[in-house]
PDB file of C-alpha atoms in Angstrom:
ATOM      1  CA  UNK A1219     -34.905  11.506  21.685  1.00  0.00           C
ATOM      2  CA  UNK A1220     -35.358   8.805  18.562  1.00  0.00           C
ATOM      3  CA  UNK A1221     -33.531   5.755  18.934  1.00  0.00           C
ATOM      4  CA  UNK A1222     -30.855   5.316  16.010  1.00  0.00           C
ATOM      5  CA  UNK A1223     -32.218   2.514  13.417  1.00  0.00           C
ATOM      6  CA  UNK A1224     -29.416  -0.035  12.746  1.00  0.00           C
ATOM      7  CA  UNK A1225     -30.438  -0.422   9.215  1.00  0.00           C
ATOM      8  CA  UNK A1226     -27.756   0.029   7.541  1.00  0.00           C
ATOM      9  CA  UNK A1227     -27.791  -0.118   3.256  1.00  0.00           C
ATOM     10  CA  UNK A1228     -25.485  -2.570   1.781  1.00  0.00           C
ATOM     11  CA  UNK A1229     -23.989  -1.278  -2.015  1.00  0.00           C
ATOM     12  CA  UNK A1230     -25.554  -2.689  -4.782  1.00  0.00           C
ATOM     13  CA  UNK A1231     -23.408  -4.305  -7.720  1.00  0.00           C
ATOM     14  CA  UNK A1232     -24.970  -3.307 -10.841  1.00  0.00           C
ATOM     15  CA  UNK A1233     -23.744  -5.484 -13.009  1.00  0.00           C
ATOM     16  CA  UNK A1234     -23.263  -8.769 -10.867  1.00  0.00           C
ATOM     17  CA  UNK A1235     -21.679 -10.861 -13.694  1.00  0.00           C
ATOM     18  CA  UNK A1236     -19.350  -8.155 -14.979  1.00  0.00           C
ATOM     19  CA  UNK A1237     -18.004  -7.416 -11.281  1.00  0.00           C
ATOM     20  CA  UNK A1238     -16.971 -11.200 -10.855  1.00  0.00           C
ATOM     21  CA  UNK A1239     -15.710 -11.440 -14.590  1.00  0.00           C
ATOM     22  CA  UNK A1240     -13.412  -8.522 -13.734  1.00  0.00           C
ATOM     23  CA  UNK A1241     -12.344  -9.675 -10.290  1.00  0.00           C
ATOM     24  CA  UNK A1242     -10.918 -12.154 -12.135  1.00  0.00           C
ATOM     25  CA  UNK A1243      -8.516 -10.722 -14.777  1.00  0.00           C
ATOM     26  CA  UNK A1244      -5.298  -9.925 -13.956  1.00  0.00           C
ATOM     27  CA  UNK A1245      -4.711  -6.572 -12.924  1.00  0.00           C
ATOM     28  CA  UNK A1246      -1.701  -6.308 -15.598  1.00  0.00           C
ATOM     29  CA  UNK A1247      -3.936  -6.454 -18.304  1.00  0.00           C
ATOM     30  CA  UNK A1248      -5.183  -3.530 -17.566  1.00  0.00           C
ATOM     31  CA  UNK A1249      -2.042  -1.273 -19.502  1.00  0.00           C
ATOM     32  CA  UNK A1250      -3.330   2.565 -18.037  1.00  0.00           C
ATOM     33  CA  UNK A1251      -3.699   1.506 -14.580  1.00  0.00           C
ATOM     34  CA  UNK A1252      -0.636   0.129 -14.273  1.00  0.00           C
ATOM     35  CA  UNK A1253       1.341   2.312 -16.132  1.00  0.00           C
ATOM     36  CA  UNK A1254      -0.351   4.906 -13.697  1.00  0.00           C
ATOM     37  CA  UNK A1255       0.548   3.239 -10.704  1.00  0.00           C
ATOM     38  CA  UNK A1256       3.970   2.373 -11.405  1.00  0.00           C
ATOM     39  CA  UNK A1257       5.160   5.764 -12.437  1.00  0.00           C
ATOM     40  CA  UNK A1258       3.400   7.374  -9.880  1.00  0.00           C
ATOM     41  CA  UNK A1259       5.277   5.213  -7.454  1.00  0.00           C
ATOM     42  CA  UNK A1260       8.774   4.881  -9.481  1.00  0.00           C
ATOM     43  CA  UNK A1261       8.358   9.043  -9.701  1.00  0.00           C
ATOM     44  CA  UNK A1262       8.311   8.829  -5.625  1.00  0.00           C
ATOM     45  CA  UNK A1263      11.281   7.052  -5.238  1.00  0.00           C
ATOM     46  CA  UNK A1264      12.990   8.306  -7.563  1.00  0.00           C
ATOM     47  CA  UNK A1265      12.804  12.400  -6.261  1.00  0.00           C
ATOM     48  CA  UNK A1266      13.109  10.305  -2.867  1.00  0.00           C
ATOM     49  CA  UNK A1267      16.614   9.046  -3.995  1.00  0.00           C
ATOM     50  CA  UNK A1268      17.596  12.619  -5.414  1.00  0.00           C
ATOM     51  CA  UNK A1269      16.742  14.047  -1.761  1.00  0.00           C
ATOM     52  CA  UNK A1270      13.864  16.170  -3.112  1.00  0.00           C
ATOM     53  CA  UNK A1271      10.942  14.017  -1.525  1.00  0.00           C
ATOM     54  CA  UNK A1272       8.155  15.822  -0.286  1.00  0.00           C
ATOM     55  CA  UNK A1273       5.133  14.447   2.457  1.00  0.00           C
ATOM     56  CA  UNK A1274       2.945  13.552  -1.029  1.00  0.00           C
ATOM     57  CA  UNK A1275       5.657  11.043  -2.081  1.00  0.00           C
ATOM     58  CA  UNK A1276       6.151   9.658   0.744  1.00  0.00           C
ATOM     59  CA  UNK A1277       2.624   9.125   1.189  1.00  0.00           C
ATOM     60  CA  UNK A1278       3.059   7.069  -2.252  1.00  0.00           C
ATOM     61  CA  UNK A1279       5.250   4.860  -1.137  1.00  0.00           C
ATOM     62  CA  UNK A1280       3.835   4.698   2.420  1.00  0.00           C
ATOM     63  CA  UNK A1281       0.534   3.219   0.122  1.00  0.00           C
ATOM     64  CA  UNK A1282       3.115   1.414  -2.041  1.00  0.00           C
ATOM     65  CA  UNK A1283       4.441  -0.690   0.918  1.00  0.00           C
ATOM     66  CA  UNK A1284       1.594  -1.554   2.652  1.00  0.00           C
ATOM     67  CA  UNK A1285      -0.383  -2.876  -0.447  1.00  0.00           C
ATOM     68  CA  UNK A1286       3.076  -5.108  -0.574  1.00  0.00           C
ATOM     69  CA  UNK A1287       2.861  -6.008   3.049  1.00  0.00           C
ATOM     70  CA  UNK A1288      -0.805  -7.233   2.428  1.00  0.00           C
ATOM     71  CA  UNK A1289      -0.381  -8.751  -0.566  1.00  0.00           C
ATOM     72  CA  UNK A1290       2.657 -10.896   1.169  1.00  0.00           C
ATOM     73  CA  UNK A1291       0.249 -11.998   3.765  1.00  0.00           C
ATOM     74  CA  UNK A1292      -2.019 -13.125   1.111  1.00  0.00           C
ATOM     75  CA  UNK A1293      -0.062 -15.337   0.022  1.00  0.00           C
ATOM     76  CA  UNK A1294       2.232 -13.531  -2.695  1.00  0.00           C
ATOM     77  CA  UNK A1295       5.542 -13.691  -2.412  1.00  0.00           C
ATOM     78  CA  UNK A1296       5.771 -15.182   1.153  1.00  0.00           C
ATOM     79  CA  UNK A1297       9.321 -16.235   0.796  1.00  0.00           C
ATOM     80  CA  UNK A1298      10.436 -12.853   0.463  1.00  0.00           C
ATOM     81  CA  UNK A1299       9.772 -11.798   4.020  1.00  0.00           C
ATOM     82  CA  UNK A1300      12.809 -10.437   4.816  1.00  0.00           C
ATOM     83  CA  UNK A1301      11.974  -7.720   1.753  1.00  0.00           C
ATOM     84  CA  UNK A1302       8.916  -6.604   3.387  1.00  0.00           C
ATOM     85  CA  UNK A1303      10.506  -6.445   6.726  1.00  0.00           C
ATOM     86  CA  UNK A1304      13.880  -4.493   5.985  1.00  0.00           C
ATOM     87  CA  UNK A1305      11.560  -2.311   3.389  1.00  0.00           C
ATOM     88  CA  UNK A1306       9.088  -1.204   6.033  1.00  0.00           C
ATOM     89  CA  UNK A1307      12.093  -0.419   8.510  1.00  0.00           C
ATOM     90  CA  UNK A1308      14.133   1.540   5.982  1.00  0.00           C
ATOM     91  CA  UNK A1309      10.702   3.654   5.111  1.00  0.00           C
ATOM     92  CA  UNK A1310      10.162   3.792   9.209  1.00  0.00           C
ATOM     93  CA  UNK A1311      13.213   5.626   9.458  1.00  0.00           C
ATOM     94  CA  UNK A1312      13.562   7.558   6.674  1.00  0.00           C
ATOM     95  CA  UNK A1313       9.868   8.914   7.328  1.00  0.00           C
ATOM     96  CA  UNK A1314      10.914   9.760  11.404  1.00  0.00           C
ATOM     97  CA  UNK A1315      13.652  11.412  10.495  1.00  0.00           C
ATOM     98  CA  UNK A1316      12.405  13.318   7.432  1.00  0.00           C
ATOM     99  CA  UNK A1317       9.445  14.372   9.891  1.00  0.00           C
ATOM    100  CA  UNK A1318      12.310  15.519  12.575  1.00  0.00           C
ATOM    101  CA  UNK A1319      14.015  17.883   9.589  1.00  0.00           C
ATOM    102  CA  UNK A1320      11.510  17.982   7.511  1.00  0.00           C
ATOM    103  CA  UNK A1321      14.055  16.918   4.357  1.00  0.00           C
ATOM    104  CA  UNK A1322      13.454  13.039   3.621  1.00  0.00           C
ATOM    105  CA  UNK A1323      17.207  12.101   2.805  1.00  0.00           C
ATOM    106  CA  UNK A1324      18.306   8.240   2.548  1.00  0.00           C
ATOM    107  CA  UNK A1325      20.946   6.479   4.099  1.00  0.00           C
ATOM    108  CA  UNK A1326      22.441   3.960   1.052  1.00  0.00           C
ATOM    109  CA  UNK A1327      21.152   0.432   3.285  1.00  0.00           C
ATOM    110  CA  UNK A1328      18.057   2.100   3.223  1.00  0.00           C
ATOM    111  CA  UNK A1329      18.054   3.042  -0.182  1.00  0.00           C
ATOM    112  CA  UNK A1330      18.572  -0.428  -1.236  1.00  0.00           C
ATOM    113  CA  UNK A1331      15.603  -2.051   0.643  1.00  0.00           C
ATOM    114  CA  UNK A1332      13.523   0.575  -0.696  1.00  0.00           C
ATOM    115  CA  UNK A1333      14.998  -0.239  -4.463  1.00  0.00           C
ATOM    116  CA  UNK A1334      14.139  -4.274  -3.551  1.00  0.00           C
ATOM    117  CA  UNK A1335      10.857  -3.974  -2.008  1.00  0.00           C
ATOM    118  CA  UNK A1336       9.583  -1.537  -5.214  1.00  0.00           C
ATOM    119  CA  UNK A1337      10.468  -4.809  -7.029  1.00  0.00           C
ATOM    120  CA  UNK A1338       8.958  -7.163  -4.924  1.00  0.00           C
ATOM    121  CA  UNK A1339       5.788  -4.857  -5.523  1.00  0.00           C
ATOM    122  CA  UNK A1340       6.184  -4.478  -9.390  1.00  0.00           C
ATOM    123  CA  UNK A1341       6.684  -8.583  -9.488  1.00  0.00           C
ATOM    124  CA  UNK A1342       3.062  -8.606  -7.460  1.00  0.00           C
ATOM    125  CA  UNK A1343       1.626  -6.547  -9.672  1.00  0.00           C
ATOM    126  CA  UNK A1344       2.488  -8.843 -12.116  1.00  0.00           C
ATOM    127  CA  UNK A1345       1.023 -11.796 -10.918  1.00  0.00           C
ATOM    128  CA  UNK A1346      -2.414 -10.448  -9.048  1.00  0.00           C
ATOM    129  CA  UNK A1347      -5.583 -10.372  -9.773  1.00  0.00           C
ATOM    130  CA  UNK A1348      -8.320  -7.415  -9.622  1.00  0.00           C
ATOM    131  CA  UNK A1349      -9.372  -9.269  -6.372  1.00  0.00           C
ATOM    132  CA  UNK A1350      -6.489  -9.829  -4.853  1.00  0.00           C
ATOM    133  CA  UNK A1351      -5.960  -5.910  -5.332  1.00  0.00           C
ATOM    134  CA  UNK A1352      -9.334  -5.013  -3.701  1.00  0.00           C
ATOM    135  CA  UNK A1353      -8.798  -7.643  -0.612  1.00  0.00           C
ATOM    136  CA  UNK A1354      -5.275  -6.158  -0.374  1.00  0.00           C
ATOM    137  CA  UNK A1355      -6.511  -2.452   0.030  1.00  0.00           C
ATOM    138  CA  UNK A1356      -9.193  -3.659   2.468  1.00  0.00           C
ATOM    139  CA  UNK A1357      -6.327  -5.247   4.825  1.00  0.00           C
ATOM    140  CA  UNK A1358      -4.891  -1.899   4.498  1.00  0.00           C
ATOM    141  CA  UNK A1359      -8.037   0.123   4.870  1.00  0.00           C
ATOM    142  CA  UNK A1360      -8.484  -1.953   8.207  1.00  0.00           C
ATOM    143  CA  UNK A1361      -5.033  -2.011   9.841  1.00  0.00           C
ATOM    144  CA  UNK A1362      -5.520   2.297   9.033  1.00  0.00           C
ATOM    145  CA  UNK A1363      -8.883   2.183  10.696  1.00  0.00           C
ATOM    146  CA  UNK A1364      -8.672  -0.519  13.593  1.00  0.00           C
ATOM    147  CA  UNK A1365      -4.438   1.546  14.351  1.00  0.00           C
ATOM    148  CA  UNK A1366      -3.258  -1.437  14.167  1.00  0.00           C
ATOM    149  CA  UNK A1367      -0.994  -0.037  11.688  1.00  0.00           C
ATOM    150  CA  UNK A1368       2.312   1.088  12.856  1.00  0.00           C
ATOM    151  CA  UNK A1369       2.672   4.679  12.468  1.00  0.00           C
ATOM    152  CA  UNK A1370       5.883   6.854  11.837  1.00  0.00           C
ATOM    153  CA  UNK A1371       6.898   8.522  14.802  1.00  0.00           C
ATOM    154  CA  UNK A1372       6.756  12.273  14.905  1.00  0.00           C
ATOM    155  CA  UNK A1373       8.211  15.183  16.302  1.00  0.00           C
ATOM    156  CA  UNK A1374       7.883  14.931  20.233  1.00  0.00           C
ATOM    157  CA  UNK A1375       6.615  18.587  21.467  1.00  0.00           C
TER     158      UNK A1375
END
């Protein structure tokens, strides 16, 4: 049996100067993406709000949430911890129960630390770079990979 080689290829940046250039611009300079991004995740909560989510939007705002959580622990918008925290709960439970029924329906506490952690993320949106998006997804990527993440609790069979 061959031993495995550790080698292991590291990407190649093409264009080395471009890729730090563009790390550095604001990410809300760039009009598509974040006219993309923000409807995609407005859309979510708002057919969340009307009682017509489905498992796709709450994925969105699953995505939507965490990127806030980890750009809050870098740094942006750490007095607003109390957002993250009651907007992580209120998508904890809504997601457990929605799992149990299989109908994602808010309670109106919930709804409204869904509403203000949406505009904590918009505001971070606002103020980040391309950087601070790509570390941001990495923390994310990680806490999914290393379950450290805390997962919503599903039907018990």
């Amino acid at each position: 049996m061959r031993k495995r080689s550790k080698y292991r290829p590291k990407p190649v940046i093409v264009n080395p100067m471009g890729y730090v250039i563009e790390s550095m611009t604001p990410v809300a300079l760039h009009d598509s993406f974040m006219v993309d991004l923000r409807l995609t995740n407005h859309m979510a909560m708002a057919t969340l709000t009307q009682g017509n989510a489905t498992k796709a939007d709450i994925n969105v705002l699953i995505n939507a949430l965490n990127v806030m959580e980890s750009l809050w622990r870098l740094g942006f918008g750490v007095e607003y911890r109390s957002v993250v925290d009651t907007g992580l709960r209120a998508l904890r439970s809504v997601g457990a129960r929605g799992v149990e029924s299989n109908k994602f329906i808010l309670k109106a506490d919930e709804m409204a630390a869904l509403n203000e952690a949406m505009e904590l993320h918009d505001a971070q949106l606002e103020v980040i770079t391309v950087r601070d998006m790509e570390r941001a997804v990495r923390i994310v990527h990680d806490e999914v990979k290393y379950k450290r993440a805390t997962p919503i609790q599903g039907k018990k069979t």
